Tab-separated table of C-alpha atoms in Angstrom:
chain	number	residue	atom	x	y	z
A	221	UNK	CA	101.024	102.253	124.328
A	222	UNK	CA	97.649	101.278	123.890
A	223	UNK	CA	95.717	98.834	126.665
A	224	UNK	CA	95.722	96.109	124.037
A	225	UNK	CA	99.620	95.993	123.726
A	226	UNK	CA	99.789	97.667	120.162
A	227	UNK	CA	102.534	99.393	119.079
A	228	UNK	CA	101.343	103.408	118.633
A	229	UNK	CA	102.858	104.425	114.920
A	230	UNK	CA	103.912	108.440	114.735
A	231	UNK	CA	102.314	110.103	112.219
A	232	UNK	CA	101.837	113.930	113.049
A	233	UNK	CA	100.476	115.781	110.028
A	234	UNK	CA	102.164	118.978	108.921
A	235	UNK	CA	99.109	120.318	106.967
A	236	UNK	CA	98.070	120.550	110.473
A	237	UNK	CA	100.419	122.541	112.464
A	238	UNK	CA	99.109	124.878	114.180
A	239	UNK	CA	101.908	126.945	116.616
A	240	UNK	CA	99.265	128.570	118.422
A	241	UNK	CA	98.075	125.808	120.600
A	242	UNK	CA	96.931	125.403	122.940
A	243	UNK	CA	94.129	126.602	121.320
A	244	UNK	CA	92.189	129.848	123.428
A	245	UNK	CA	88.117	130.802	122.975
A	246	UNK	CA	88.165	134.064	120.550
A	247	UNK	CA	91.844	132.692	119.071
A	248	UNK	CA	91.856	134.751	115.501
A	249	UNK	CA	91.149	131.887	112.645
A	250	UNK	CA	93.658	133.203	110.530
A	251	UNK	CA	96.208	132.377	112.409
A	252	UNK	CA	96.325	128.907	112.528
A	253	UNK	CA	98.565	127.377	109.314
A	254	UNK	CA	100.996	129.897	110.356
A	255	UNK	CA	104.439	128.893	109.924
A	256	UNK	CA	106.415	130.856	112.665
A	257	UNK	CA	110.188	130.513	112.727
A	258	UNK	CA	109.872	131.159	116.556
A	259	UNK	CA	107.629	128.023	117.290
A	260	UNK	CA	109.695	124.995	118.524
A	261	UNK	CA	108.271	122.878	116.346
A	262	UNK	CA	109.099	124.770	113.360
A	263	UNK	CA	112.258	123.054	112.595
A	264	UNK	CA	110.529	119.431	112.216
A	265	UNK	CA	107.602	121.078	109.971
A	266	UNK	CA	110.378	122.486	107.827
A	267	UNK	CA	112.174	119.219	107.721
A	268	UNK	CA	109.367	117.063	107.326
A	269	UNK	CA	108.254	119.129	103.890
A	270	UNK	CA	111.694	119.228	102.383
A	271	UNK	CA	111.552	115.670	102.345
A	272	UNK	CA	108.378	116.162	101.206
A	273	UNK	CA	108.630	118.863	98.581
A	274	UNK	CA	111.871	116.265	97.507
A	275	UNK	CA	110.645	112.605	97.310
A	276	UNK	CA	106.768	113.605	95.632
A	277	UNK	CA	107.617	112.974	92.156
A	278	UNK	CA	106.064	111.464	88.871
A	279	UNK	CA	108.117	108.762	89.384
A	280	UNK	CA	107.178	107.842	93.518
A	281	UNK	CA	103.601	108.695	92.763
A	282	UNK	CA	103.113	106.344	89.971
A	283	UNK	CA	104.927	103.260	92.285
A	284	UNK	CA	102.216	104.560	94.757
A	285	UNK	CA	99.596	103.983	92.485
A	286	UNK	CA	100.637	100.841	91.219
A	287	UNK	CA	101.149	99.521	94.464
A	288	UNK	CA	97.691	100.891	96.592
A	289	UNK	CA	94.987	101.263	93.406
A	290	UNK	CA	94.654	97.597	92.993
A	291	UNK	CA	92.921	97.591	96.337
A	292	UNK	CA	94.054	94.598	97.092
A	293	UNK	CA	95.806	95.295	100.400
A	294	UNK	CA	93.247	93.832	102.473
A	295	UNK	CA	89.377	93.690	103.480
A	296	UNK	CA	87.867	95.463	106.132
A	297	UNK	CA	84.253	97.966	107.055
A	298	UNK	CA	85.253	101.923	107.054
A	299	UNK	CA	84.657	101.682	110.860
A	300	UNK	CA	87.300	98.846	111.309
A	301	UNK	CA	89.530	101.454	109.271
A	302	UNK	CA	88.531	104.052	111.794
A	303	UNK	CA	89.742	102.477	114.510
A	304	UNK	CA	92.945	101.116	113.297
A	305	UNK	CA	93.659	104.686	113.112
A	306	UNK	CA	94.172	104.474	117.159
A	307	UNK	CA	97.151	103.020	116.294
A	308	UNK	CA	98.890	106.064	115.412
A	309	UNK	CA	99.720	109.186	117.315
A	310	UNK	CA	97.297	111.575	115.441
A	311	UNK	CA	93.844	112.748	115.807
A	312	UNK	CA	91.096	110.980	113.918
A	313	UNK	CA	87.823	112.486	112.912
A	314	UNK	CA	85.055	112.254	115.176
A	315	UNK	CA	85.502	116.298	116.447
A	316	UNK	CA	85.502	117.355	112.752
A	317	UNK	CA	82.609	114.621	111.666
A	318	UNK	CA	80.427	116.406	114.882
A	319	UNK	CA	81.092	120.022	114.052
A	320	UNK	CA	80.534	119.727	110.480
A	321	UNK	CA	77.009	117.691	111.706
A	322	UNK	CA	76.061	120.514	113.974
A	323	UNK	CA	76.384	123.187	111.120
A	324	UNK	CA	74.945	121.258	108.122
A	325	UNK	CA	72.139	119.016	109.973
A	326	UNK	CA	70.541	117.982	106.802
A	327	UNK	CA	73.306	116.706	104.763
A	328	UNK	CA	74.485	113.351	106.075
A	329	UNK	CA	76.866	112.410	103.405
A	330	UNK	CA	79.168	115.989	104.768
A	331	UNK	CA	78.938	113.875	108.544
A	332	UNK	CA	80.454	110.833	106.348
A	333	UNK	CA	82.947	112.692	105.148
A	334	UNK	CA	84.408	114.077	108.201
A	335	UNK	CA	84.429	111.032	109.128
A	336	UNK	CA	86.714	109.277	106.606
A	337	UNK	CA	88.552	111.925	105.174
A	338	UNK	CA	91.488	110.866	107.020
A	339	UNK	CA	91.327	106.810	107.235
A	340	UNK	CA	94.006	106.899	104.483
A	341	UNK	CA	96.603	107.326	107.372
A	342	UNK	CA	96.337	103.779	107.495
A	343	UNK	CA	98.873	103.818	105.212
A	344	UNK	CA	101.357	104.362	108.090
A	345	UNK	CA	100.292	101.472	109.274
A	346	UNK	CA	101.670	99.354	105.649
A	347	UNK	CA	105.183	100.896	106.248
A	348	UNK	CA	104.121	104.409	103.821
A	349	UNK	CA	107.288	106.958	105.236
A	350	UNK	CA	105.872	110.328	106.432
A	351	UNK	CA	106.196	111.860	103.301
A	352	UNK	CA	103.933	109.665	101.708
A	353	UNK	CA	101.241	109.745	103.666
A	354	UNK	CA	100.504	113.653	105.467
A	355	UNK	CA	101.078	116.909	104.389
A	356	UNK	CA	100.142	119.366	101.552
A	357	UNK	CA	99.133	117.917	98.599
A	358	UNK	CA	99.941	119.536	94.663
A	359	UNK	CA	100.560	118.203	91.191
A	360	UNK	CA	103.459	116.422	89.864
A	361	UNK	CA	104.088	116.316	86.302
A	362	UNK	CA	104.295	120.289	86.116
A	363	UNK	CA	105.998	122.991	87.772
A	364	UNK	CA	105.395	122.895	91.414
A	365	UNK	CA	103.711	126.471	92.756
A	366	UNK	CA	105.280	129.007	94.522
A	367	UNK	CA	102.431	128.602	96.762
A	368	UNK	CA	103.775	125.419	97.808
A	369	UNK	CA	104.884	125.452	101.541
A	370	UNK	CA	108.368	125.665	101.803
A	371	UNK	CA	108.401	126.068	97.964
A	372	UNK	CA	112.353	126.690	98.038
A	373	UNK	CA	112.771	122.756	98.789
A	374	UNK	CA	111.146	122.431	95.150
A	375	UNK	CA	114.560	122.843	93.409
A	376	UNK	CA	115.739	119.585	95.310
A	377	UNK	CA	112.879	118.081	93.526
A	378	UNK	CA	114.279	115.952	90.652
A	379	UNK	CA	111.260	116.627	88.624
A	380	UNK	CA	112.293	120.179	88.825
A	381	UNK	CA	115.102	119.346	86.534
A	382	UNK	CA	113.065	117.454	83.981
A	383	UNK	CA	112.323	119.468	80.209
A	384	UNK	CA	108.488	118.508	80.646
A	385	UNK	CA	107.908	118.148	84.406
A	386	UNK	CA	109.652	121.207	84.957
A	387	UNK	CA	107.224	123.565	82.884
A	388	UNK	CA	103.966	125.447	84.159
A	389	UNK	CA	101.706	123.079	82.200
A	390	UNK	CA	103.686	119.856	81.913
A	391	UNK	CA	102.344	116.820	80.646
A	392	UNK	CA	98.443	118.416	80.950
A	393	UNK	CA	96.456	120.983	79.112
A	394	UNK	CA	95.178	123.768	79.915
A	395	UNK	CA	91.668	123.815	82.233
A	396	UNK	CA	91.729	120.206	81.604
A	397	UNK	CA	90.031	119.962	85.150
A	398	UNK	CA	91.716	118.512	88.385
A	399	UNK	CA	90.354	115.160	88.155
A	400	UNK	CA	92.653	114.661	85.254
A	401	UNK	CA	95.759	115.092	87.550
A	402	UNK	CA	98.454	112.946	89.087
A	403	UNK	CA	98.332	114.598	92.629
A	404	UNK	CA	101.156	113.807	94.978
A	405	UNK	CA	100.287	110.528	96.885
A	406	UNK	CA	99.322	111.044	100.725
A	407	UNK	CA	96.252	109.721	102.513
A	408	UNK	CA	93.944	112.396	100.662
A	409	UNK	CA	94.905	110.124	97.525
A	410	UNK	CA	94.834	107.201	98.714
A	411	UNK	CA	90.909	107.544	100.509
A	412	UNK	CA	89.824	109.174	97.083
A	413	UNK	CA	90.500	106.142	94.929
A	414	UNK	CA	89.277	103.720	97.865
A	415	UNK	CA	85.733	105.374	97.626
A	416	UNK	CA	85.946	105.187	94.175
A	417	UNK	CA	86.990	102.075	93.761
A	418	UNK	CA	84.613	100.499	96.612
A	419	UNK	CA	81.717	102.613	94.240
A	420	UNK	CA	80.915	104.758	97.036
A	421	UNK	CA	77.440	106.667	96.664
A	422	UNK	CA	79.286	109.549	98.525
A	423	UNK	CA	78.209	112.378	95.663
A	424	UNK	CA	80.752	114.427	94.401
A	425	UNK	CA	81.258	117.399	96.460
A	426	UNK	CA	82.286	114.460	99.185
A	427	UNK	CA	85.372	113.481	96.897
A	428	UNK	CA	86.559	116.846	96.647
A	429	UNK	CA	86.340	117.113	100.085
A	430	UNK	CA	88.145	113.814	100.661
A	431	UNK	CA	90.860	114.011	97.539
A	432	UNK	CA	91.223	117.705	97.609
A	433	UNK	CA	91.149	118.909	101.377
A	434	UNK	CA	95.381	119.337	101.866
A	435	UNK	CA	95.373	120.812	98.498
A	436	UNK	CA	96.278	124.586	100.128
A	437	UNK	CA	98.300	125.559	97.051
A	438	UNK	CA	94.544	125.271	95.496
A	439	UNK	CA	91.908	126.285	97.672
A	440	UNK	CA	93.955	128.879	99.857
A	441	UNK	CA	96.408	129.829	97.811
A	442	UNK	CA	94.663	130.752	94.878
A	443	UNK	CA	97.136	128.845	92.624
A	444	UNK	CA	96.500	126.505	89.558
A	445	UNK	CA	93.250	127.889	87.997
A	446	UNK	CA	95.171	127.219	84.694
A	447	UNK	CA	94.557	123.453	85.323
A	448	UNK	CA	90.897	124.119	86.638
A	449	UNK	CA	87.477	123.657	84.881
A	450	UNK	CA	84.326	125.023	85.648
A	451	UNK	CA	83.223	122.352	87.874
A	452	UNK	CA	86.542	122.542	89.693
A	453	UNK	CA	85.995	126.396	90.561
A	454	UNK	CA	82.343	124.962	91.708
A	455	UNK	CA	83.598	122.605	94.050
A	456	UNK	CA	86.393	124.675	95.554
A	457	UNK	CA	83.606	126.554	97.902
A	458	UNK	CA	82.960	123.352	99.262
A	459	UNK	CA	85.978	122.008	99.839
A	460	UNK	CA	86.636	125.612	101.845
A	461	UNK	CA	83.296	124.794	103.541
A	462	UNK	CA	85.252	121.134	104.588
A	463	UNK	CA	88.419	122.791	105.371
A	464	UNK	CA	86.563	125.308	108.279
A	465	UNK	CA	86.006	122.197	110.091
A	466	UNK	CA	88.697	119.884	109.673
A	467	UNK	CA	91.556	122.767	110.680
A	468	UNK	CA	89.883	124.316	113.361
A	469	UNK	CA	88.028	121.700	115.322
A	470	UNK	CA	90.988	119.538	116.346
A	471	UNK	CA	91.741	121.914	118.632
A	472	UNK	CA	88.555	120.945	121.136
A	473	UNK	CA	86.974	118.884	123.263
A	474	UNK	CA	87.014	115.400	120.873
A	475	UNK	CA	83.495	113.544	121.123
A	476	UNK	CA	83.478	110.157	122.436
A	477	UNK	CA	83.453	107.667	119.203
A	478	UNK	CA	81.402	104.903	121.065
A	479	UNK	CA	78.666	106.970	121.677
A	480	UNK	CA	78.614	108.239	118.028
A	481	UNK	CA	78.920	104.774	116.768
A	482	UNK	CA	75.623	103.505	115.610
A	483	UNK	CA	75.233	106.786	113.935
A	484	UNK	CA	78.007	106.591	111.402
A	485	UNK	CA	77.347	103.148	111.096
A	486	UNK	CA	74.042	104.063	109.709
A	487	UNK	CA	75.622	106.596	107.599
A	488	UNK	CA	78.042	103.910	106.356
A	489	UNK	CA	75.198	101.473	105.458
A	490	UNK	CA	73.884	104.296	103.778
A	491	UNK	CA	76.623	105.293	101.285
A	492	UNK	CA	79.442	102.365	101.600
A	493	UNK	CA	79.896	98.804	100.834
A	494	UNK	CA	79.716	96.873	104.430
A	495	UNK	CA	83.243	94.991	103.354
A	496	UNK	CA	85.693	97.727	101.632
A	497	UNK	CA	88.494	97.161	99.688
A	498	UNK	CA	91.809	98.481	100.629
């Protein structure tokens, strides 16, 4: 428990695991995101995306939405956000936010983002169930991928049984471009339509990054071109760009936040409202 008395709220993401920690200098990239039967923490991952792979439907979504794009949740700066995130047993971003910052010096709006890509956890905070807030994001309203992770839980899906929800396309056309999807609600949602809503002068690469990042089925798996437009294929490079960072730097030494502080802040005053809405 924290010095202050606060209760510490579990809230491991999935779209994290990584069964090679503790993480070794000269450890092989592409094998992190591996989902190894042999790991002891396999069982939980599994778990923890059947519910998952279950509960994200057209119907839970749109409550989601209802409930969290009004904004009207409460007031508070992105920093105040950041730290409420101490709250919960999970990494935030200051690693990521200094990695991406040593690679791409010049563009402060990629710090920003690796920053805040994460504050929608705070929705564990407002009583959101795991399911609803970490872990792999994808479309509902249409077939979910075999790409999906632990796509066999897909069947227990009750979308899965609907005549519209249940077909490749569903209720969109074809290449009508990702920003014209109902993604599955999680944090990556949630922290989209809070910088949108706040009119956030983040530019756009920034919300890919931020709505797309847990999107594997997308940018790793190669799935769901069919619903893509050009700008979408544009964008994907960056959000792989994002994703270098964000996977692989947890694994180190994590900066000290104070220090970074009146950085970010400046970056905040930069591209962000100083009150937010939430």
């Amino acid at each position: 428990m924290p010095e202050n008395g606060q209760v510490v709220w579990e809230v491991e993401d999935p779209s994290e695991f990584r069964p090679e920690l503790p993480y070794t200098a000269g450890k092989d990239k592409t094998e992190f995101r591996i989902y190894d039967a042999s790991s002891p923490r396999y069982e939980t991952v599994r778990r923890t995306y059947q519910i998952l792979n279950t509960h994200q439907t057209v119907e839970s979504v749109t409550e989601r939405i209802e409930k969290y794009g009004k904004l009207n949740k409460t007031e508070m700066t992105l920093l105040d956000a950041v730290m409420l995130l101490d709250q919960l047993v999970d990494e935030s971003d200051p690693d990521t936010a200094e990695r991406i910052r040593e690679a791409h010096p010049d563009k402060d709006w990629f710090h920003l983002t690796g920053l805040l890509h994460d504050v929608g956890k705070v929705l564990a905070l407002w009583g959101e169930p795991q399911w609803a807030v970490v872990g792999d994001t994808f479309p509902v309203g249409c077939a979910m991928s075999k790409k999906i992770v632990f796509s066999e839980f897909s069947e227990q899906n009750p979308d899965s049984k609907h005549p519209v929800y249940s077909t490749k396309l569903g209720v969109y056309e074809p290449n009508c471009g990702l920003n014209n999807l109902m993604m599955s609600f999680g944090h990556d949602e949630y922290m989209y339509r809070v910088l949108v809503g706040n009119n956030c002068k983040l530019p756009k690469e920034a919300l890919y990054m931020v709505r797309f990042h847990s999107f594997y089925p997308w940018h790793t798996g190669g799935d769901y071109d069919y619903l893509c437009n050009d700008e979408d294929r544009e964008m994907m490079k960056w959000v792989r760009e994002f994703n270098k960072f964000d996977l692989y730097s947890k694994a180190d030494n994590v900066p000290d936040p104070s220090a970074l502080k009146a950085y970010y802040q400046s970056l905040v005053d930069k591209y962000l409202p100083a009150v937010m809405r939430w």
